[in-house]
Every structure is written in C-alpha cells, then in structure tokens.
C-alpha positions as MATLAB code, in Angstrom:
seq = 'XXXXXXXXXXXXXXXXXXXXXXXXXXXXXXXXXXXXXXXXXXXXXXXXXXXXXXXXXXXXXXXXXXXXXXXXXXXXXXXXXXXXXXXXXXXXXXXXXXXXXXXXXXXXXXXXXXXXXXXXXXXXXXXXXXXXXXXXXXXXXXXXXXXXXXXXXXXXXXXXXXXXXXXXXXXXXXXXXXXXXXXXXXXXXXXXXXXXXXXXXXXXXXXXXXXXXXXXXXXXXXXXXXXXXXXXXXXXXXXXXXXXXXXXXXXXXXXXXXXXXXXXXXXXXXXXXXXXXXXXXXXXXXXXXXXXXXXXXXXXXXXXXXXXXXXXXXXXXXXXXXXXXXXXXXXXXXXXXXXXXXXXXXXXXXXXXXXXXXXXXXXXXXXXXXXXXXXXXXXXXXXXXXXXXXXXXXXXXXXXXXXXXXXXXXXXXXXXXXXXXXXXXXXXXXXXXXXXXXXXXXXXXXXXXXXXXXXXXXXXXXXXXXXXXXXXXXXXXXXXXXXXXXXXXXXXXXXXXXXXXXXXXXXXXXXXXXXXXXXXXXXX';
ca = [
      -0.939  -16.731   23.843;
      -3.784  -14.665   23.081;
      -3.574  -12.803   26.035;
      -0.048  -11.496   25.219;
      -1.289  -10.310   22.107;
      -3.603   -7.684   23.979;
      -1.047   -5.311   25.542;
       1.713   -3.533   24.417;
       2.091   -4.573   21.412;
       6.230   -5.351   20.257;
       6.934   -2.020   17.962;
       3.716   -0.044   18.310;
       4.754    3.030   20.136;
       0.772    3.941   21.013;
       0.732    1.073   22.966;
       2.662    2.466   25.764;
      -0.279    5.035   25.839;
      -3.055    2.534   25.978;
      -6.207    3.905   27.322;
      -7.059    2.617   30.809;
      -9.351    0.199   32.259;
     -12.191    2.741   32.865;
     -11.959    5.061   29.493;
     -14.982    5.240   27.362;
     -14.491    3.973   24.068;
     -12.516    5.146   21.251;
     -13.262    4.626   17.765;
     -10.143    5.304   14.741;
     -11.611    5.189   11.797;
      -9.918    4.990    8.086;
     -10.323    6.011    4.510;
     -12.607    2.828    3.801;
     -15.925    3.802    5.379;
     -16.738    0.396    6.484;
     -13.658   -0.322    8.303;
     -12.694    0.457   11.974;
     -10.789    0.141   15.288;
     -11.931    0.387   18.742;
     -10.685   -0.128   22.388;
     -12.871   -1.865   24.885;
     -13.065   -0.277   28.022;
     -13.423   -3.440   30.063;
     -10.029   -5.153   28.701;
      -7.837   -2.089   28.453;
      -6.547   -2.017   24.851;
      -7.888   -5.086   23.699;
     -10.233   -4.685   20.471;
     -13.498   -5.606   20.982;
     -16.167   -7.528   18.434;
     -15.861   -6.376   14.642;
     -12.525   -4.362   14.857;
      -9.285   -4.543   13.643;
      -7.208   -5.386   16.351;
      -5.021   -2.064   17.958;
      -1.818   -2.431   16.149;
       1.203   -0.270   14.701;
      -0.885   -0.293   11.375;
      -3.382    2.212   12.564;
      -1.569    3.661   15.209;
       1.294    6.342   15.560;
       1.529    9.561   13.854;
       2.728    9.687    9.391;
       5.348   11.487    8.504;
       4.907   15.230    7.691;
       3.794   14.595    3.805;
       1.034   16.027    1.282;
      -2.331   14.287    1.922;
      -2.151   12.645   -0.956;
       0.677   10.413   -0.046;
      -0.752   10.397    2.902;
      -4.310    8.707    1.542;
      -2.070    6.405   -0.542;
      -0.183    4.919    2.589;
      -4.073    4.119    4.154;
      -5.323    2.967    1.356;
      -2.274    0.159    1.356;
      -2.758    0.037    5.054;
      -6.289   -1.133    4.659;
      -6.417   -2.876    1.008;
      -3.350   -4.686    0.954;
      -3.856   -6.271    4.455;
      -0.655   -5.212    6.004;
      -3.027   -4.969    9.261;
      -4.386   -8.244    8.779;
      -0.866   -9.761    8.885;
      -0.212   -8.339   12.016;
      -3.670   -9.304   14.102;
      -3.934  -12.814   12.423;
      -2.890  -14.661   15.390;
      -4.776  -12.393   17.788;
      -7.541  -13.254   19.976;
     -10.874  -11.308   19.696;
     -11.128  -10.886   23.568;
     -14.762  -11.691   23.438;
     -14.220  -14.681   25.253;
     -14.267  -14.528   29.588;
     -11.000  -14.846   30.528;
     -12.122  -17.952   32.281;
     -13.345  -19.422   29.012;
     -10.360  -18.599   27.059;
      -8.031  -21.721   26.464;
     -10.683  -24.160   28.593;
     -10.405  -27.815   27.833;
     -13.642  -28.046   26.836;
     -15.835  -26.131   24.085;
     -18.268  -23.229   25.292;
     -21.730  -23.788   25.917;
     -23.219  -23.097   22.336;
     -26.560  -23.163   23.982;
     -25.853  -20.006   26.252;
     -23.465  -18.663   22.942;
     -26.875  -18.589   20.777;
     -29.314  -17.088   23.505;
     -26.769  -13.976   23.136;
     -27.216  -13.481   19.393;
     -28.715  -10.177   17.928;
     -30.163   -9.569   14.319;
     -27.186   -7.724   12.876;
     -28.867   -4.661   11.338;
     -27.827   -4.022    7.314;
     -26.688   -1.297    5.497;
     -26.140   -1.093    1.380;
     -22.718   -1.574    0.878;
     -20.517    1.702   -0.973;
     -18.564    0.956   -4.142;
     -15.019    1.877   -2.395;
     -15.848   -0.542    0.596;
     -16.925   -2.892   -1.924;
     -14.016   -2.833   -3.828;
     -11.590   -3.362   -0.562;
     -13.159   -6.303    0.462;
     -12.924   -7.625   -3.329;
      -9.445   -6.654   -3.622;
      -7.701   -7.404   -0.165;
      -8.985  -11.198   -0.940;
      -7.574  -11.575   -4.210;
      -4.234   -9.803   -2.456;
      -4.006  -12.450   -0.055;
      -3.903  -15.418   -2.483;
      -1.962  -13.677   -5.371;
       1.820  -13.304   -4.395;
       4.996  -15.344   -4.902;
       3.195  -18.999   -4.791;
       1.973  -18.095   -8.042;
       4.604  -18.869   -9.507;
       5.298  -22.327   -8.512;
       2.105  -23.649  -10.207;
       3.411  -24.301  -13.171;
       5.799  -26.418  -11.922;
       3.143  -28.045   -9.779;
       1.168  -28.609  -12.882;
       3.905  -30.674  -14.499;
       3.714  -33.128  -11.372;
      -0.211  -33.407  -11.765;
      -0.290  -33.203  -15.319;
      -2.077  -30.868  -17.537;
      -5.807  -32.375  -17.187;
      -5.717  -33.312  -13.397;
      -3.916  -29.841  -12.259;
      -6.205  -27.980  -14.492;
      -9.704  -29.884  -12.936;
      -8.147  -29.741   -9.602;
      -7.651  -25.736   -8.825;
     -11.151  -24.908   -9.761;
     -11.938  -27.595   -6.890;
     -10.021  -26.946   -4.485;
     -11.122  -23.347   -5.198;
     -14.782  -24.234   -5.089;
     -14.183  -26.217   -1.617;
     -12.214  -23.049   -0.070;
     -14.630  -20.684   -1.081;
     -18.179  -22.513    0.674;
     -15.835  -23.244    3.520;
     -15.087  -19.675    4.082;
     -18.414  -18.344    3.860;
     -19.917  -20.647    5.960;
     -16.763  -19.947    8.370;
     -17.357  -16.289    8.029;
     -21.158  -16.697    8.747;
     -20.761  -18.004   11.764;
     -17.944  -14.910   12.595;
     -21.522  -13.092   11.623;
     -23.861  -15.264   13.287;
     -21.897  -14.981   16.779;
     -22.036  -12.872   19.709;
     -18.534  -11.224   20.043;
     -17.578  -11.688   16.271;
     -15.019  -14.152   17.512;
     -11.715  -14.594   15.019;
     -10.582  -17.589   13.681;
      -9.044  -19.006   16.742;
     -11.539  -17.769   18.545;
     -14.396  -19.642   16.786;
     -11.967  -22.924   17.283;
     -11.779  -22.095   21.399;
     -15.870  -22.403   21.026;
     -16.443  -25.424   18.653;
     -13.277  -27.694   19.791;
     -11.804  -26.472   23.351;
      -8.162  -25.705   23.643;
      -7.431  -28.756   21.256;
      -9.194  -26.618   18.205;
      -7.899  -23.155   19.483;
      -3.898  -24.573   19.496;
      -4.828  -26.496   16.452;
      -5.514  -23.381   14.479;
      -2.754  -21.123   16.158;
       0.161  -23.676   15.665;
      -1.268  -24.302   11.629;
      -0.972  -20.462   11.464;
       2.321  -19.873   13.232;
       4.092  -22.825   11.249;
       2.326  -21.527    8.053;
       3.988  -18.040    8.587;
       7.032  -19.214    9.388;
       7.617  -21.668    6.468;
       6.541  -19.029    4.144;
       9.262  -16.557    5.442;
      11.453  -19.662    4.579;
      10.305  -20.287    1.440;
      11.398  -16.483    0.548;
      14.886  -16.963    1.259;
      15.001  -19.886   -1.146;
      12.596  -18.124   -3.721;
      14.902  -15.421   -3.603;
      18.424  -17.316   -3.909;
      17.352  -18.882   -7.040;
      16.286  -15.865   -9.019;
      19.425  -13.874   -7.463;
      21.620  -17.116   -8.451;
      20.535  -16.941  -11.592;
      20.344  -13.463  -12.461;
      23.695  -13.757  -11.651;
      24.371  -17.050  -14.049;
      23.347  -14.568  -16.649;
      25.469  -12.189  -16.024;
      28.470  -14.879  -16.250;
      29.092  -15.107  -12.505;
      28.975  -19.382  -12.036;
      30.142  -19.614   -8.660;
      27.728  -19.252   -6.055;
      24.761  -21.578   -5.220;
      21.340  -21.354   -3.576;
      22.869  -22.563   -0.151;
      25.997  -19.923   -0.208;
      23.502  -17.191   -0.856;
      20.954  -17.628    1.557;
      23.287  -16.498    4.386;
      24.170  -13.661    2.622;
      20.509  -12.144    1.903;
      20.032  -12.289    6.078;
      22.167   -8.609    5.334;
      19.252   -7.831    3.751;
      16.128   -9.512    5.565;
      17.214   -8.368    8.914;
      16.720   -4.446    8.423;
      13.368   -4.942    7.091;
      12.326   -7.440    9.802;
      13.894   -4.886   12.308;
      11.645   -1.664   11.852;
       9.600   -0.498   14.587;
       5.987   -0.289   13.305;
       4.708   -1.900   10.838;
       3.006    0.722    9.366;
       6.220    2.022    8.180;
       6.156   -0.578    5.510;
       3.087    0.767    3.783;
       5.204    2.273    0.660;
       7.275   -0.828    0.336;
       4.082   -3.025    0.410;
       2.557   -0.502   -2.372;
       6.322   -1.360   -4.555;
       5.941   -4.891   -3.662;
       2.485   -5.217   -5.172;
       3.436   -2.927   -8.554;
       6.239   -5.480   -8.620;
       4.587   -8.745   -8.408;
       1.732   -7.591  -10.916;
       4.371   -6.184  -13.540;
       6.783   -9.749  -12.841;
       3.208  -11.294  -13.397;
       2.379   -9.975  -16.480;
       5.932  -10.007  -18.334;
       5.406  -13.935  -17.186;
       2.230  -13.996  -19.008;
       3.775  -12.238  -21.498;
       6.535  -14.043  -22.282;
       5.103  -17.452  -22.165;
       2.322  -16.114  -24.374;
       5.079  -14.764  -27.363;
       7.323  -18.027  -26.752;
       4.124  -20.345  -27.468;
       2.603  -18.379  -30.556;
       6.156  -18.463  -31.879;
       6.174  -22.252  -31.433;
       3.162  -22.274  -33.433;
       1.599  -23.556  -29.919;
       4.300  -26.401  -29.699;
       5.887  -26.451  -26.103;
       9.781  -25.692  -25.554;
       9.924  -29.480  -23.902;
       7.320  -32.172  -24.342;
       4.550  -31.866  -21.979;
       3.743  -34.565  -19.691;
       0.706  -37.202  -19.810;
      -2.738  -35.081  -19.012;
      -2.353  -37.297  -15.684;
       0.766  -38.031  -13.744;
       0.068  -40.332  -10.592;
       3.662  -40.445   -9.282;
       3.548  -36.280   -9.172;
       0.038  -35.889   -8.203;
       0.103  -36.062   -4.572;
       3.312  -33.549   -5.067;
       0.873  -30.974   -6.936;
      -1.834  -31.384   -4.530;
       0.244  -29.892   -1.554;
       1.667  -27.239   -3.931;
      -1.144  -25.911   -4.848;
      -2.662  -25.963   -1.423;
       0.217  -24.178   -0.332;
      -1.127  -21.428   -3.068;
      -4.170  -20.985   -1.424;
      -2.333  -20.169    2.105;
      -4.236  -16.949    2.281;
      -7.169  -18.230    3.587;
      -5.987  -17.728    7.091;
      -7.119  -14.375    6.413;
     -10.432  -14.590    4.955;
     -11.741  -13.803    8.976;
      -9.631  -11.298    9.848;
     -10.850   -9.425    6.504;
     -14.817  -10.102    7.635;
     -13.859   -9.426   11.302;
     -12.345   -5.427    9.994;
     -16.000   -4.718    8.602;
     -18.552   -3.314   10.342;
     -21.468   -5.672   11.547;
     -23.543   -3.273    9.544;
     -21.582   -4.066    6.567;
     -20.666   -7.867    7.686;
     -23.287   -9.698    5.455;
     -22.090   -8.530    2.378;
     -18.384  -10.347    2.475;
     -19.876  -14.037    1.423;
     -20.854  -13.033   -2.149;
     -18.189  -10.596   -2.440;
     -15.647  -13.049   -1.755;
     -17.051  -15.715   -3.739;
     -15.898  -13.361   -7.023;
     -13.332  -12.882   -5.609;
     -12.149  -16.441   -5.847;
     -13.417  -17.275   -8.621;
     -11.055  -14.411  -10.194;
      -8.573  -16.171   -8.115;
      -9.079  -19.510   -9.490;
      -9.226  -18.286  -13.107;
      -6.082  -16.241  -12.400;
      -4.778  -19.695  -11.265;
      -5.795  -22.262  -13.737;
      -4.687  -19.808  -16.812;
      -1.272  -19.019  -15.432;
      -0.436  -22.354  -14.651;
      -1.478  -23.783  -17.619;
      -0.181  -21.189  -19.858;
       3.082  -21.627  -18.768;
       3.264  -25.096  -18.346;
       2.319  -25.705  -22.089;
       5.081  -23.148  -23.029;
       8.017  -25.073  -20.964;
       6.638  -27.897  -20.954;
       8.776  -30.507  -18.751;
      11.668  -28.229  -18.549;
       9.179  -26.175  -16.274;
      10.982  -24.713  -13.533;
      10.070  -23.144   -9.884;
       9.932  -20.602   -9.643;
       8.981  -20.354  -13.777;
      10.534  -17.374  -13.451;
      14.333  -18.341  -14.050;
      12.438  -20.064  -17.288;
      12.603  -16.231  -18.652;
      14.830  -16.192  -21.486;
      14.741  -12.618  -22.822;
      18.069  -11.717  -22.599;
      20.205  -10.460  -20.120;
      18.782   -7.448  -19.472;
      14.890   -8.440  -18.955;
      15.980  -11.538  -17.545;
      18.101  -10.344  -14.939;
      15.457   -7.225  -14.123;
      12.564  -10.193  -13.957;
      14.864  -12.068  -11.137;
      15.368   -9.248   -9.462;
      12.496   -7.150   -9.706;
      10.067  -10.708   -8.185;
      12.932  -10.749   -5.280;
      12.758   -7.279   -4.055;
       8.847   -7.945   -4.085;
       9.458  -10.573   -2.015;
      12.281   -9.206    0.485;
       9.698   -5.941    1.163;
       6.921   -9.161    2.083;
       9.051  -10.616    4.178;
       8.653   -8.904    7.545;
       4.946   -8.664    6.845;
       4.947  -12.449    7.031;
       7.388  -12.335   10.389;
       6.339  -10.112   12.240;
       3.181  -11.689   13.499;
       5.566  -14.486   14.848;
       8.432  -11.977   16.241;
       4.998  -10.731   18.414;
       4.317  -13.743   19.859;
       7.905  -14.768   20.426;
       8.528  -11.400   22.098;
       5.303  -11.290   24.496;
       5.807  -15.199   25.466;
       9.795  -14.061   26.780;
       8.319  -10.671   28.619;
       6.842  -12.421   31.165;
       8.251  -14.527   34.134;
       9.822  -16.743   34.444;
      11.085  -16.426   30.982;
      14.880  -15.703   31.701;
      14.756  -12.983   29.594;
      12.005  -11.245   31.283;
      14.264   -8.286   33.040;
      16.120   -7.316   29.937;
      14.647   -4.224   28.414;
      11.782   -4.118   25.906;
      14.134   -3.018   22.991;
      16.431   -6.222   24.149;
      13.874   -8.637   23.816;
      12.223   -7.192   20.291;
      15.629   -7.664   18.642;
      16.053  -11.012   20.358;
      12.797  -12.765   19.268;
      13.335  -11.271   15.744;
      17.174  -12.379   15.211;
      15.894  -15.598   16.652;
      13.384  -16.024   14.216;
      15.738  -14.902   11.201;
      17.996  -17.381   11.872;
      15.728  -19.853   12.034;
      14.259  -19.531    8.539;
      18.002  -18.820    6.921;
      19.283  -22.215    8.867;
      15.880  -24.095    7.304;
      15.984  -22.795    3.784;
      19.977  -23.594    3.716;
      18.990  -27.352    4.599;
      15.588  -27.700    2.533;
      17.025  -24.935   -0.364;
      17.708  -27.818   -2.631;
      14.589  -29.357   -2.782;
      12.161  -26.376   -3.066;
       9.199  -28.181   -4.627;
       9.178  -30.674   -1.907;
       9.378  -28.072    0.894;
       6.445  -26.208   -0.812;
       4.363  -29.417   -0.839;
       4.969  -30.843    2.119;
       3.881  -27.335    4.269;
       1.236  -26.848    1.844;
      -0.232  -30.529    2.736;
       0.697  -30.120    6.718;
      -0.635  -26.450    7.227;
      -2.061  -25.006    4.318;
      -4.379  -28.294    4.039;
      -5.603  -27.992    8.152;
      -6.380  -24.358    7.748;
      -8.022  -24.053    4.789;
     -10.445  -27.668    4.689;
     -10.274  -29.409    8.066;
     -10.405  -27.077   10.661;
     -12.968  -24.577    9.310;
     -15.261  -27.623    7.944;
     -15.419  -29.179   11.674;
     -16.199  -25.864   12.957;
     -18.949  -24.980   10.870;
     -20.094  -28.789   11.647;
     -20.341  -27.697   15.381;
     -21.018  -23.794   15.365;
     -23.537  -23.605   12.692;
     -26.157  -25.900   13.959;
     -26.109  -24.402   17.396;
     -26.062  -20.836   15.552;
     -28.978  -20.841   12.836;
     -27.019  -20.503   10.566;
     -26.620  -24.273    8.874;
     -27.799  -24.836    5.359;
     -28.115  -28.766    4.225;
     -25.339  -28.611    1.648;
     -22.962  -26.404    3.296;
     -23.221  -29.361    6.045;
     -22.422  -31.768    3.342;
     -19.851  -29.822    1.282;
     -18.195  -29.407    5.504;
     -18.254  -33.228    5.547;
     -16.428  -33.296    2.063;
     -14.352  -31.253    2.852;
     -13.101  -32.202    6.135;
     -12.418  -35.913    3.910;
     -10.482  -34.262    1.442;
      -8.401  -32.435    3.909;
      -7.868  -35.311    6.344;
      -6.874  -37.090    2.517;
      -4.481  -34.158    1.639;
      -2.769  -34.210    5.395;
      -1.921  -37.744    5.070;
      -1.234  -38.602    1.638;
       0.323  -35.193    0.353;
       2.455  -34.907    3.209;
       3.894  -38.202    2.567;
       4.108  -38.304   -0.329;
       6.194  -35.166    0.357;
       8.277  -36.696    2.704;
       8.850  -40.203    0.999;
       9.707  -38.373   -2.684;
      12.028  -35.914   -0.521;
      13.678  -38.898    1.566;
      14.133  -40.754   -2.252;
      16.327  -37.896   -3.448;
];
C-alpha cells in the first residue's frame, strides 16, 4: 500500500515531473521556518525522514495573486493540516523495501545501533504557535458538537470526569508515541513505527483503523449535514423531506469538491471552513449561555441522573470518536525538523489540555441548557428564530461540505494507486479514468452508508468511535511504545505503566462500546 503512495501521486500535477533516481536532493521549504519537504535521491520522489510527504499541498504553482493572499493560502496549507490529511496513510520510506510489510517486526537491536543524538535548536514563536494550533485543529471540528448529546447518555458527572481522562490517556500516549518518531532512525510515521514493533499484523492494523476512520467520518458528514439542512428547512415551513431523501441529493454537491485536482486548491475553502466552525461554535456557546441565565440556570428539559449506566458505554464511543484526530499527532511531529522535533511533547500537551477544557465546558454547557431534549448535532437545538437558526444550520454544513474532500481524498489515493497497477482490470484505462473512478466509488459508498445508518446517528458515531477511534488512539500506540521504547532509550517507568493502562482501557472500549453500540442499535 505504502509503496503506491510514493509515486505519482492521484491529482498532483508535479508528480509527473518527479526528480529521478540519481538527483541530489531538493529541499521546499514554507512560511513556518521549522517545516519542510524533501525528495530522497535513492527512492525517487519518496520523502525521506522528518518531511512532509511530496504531495499536491506543497507542490504546483498559486494562482497569479498579491503575496498576501498568497502567505494566507500557506499559512492554511501548513496550520490547518490540509497536508497532513493527505500523507496520513503514507509510508515514511525509511524502511528497506525488503523490510517493508515483513511478517515479522524489525530487529530493534540493529534499529537502536543506528540512532543519532538529534541536535536542538530554540524553538521561534510562529513555529511554536503552528504546532500548538494545527493540534487543537485536528480535534476541534464537527464532533464537537455531538458531545452534548453524548453527555446526556453518560450523565452529567461521569461525561464530565471522563473527557479530562480520556484526554489525559491520549495525551502521554502521544508523546511517548511521538518520542519514539524522535528516538528512531528514519523518523518512521505512524504505520511505520507499527511495521517495526508488530510486523505486518501492526502495520495493517493501523492502516485499516485509519482508512475505516476516514471513511466513516466522510459518512458521518452526509448525515451531519442532512439534519441541519432538514431542519433549516422545517423552519422555513418546508415538512416534506427527511434525512434519508436528502442525502442523495447533497452527492450534487460533495462530488465537485471531492473531484478537484490538487488539494492545495482547497486552501481558501479550508480557511472559510475554519471561520465557520469557530463562529457556529461560539453562537452555540452563546446561545446556550443566554437560554440558561434566562432560566435562572434551570435547564429547558430535566437533566438526567449525574450517572446513566444504560448510556454510558454509548458516550464512551462518542466521545472517543471526538478525539479521532489523533491519527495525526505523528504526521504533525514527523513535518518538523529533527532540530525542532523535541519541542512537540510539551507543546502538545497544552494543547490538549485546551482541547479537553474546550471539551468538558461545551458539553456541559449545553447539556445543562437542553437538558434531555439534547439533540445531535445540538445545533438544530438553536432556537433563535428563523433567520439565525436557519444561517446556524447552514453556515456548520458548508463548514463541513468544504471538509469533506480533505477527509476523502487520502482514501480516493489509495483506491486509485491499488487499481493502476496489474492486474487490476482497470489498469489500461487512463490516469484521469481511474481518479474519477476511485473517487465516484468512494462517494457512493458513504451516501449508500449514511442513507442506511442516517437514522440512528448517535449509534453510528459510537460504534466507529469504539471500533477505530478507540484502536488508534489507546491500543495501538500503547503496545508500540511497550515494544519500541525499551529497545530505543527512550522508556520512562510510568509512561510504561500509563501504556499498560491504556492498552486495558482500549481493549475495554473496543469490546464493550462497540457492543454496546451494536446491541442498543439492533434494539431500535
């Protein structure tokens, strides 16, 4: 799989001019001083250690604009991870082509006799406050707003105790995963770091968690969408459509944006999509806030026991499906320098612990405003009239039709290299051909799963959020910190135990959460 990530890659005209086997070098460098892009002469146009992976994002000439715009578009580039999205599933290419995909792990031994002492350099406030930033971007977005539903399944107490742990165990578990990125030769991603602690077991493991993960979260948009468009058009006075008739409908409008060519063309609708979800977030907040103090801080609906154990399991895959970004808490340490490497750990642990108080507050803010009549997403709970309510709707959805192809097209990549080659039967058709094919294919698989799981959101939400979001973020990284770290150096006692937790709670979360999931789902 990894392999067909390397060349040519599906809508990134520079690949076609990919710098042969014997070319020296060539380092791209962008507005944040810390971050880069190189070619490695000895794989063609594969990256090599600490780079963001050649992609459309960095490649191919801008339009013929002021500078200014111009700095704008890179700073979204780089800050609002539209890159990350795209290399996510890519393979380092550190790894000998013999190693790559092996049944067994590598020899750790012969990894460790290769490491170097990483020289350091004092990190710059603008680099600092990318790193800071494209973290909290990668948790914040749409699944925010199903937490305060998920809060009226756990109940007030539990859900509120539970974020701040679950956001405690994902932030040691990433720093320990992201020192041993640091800590090994190659600065090997995600999947990469699998490959070495668990064989081609671990490195599937973590590519099928993220491919599944992508894909239900493109189908989670068609169904986040249909709601707030369904009812933005209930308050208008229009009655007659439901979730399932409009999901077809809004393929009219995914497919163009799933369709462009490079991905760096969506730099100025990723820069809308962000003003929109922090402005729907705050007239949220807002709202909630004026509807409470005009309650005299009574709910709208009575609020649930501070503990519900038939919802629990229900708001313990929800939320996990919240903290889905973690998939790209590597590829965010692996576009640093090495120089610059060290610094992401305590960085990121503000980061989440903004992210966690963002969170907690939100959720619980709006849950004691609705109360049980909580809905997801809270926002068709907006009841400021027409006009506000209608612009909420619709201003979250267009957020989340310009995320949409940032979320798909990591999948259409994979889709389209795995039919290029023989003996795929669709091999000989042209490249064009086979870029349309894998991303229709992949549209109408997310519209045909959100019309048959559109009707029960929440448990769709859970029951990925327990399945994938669970794997990536506590069991896979714990069990390869158990086996990387020790061999590495870089093993502290009580990362080792919080790794043993947390591979518990995950293997806990998989189980129960998903079937909980399925059984509430099946009871409907």
């Amino acid at each position: 799989m990894s392999h067909f990530m390397y060349a040519n890659m599906p809508g990134d005209s520079s690949d076609e001019e990919a710098s042969p086997a014997n070319a020296a070098p060539a380092t791209r460098r962008n507005i944040s001083s810390g971050i880069h892009s190189q070619t490695n002469p000895q794989f063609g146009s594969t990256p090599v250690t600490g780079s963001i992976r050649t992609s459309a994002t960095f490649d191919g000439a801008l339009p013929s604009i002021s500078k200014g715009v111009t700095n704008l578009i890179d700073a979204s580039l780089s800050v609002h991870n539209i890159s990350l999205y795209t290399n996510i599933l890519s393979s380092s290419g550190h790894l000998e082509a013999g190693h790559l995909l092996s049944d067994s792990p590598v020899d750790l031994g012969a990894l460790s006799a290769h490491m170097t002492e990483p020289v350091v350099k004092p990190l710059t406030a603008s680099l600092h406050a990318h790193i800071f930033f494209a973290v909290i971007k990668s948790y914040v977005g749409p699944a925010i707003l199903y937490l305060p539903h998920a809060f009226n399944n756990g109940g007030m107490l539990a859900s509120a105790l539970t974020i701040p742990m679950l956001g405690a165990l994902v932030s040691v578990t990433f720093s320990g995963l992201a020192q041993c990125h640091i800590s090994s030769p190659g600065f090997p991603t995600y999947g990469d770091m699998a490959q070495l602690a668990l064989g081609k077991t671990g490195y599937i493991a973590v590519q099928t968690a993220l491919c599944v993960a992508q894909l239900a979260t493109c189908t989670s948009y068609y169904m986040f969408v249909s709601r707030n468009v369904r009812d933005s058009l209930e308050l208008l006075g229009c009655h007659s459509f439901s979730s399932q008739q409009i999901i077809p409908a809004l393929v009219i409008i995914f497919t163009p944006m799933a369709l462009v060519k490079s991905i760096r063309h969506l730099a100025i609708t990723n820069i809308i999509a962000d003003l929109l979800i922090l402005g729907g977030l705050s007239f949220v907040a807002y709202y909630a806030t004026a509807v409470l103090a005009s309650n005299d801080g009574e709910p709208a609906a009575p609020v649930e026991r501070l503990f519900n154990p038939h919802g629990f399991l229900l708001f313990l895959g929800t939320s996990c499906f919240t903290f889905e970004g973690s998939g790209l808490m590597i590829p965010i340490v692996s576009s640093l320098e090495p120089e610059y490497k060290s610094h992401f750990s305590p960085i990121f642990h503000r980061a989440m612990l903004t992210t966690v108080l963002l969170f907690s507050s939100f959720g619980a803010l709006c849950y004691s405003t609705f109360g049980s009549s909580v809905i997801l997403p809270v926002t068709l709970n907006v009841d400021a009239g027409v006009g506000p309510g209608v612009a909420i709707r619709l201003g979250y959805s267009i957020a989340v039709v310009f995320t949409y192809p940032l979320q798909l097209l990591p999948i259409a990549d994979i889709l389209e290299a795995a039919i290029s080659h023989p003996p795929a039967p669709c091999a000989t058709i042209t490249s064009l051909a086979r870029r349309l094919l894998s991303r229709l294919l992949l549209i109408a698989l997310t519209c045909l799963v959100a019309i048959f799981g559109a009707a029960e959101f929440d448990h769709f939400i859970s029951l990925v959020g327990a399945t994938c979001g669970v794997p990536l973020a506590f069991v896979l990284p714990n069990l390869i910190y158990l086996k990387l770290a020790p061999a590495l150096g870089c093993a502290v006692v009580w990362r080792l135990v919080a790794a043993r937790i947390g591979v518990v709670v995950g293997i806990f979360g998989v189980i129960a959460g998903g079937g909980a999931a399925l059984a509430s789902w099946s009871q409907r």
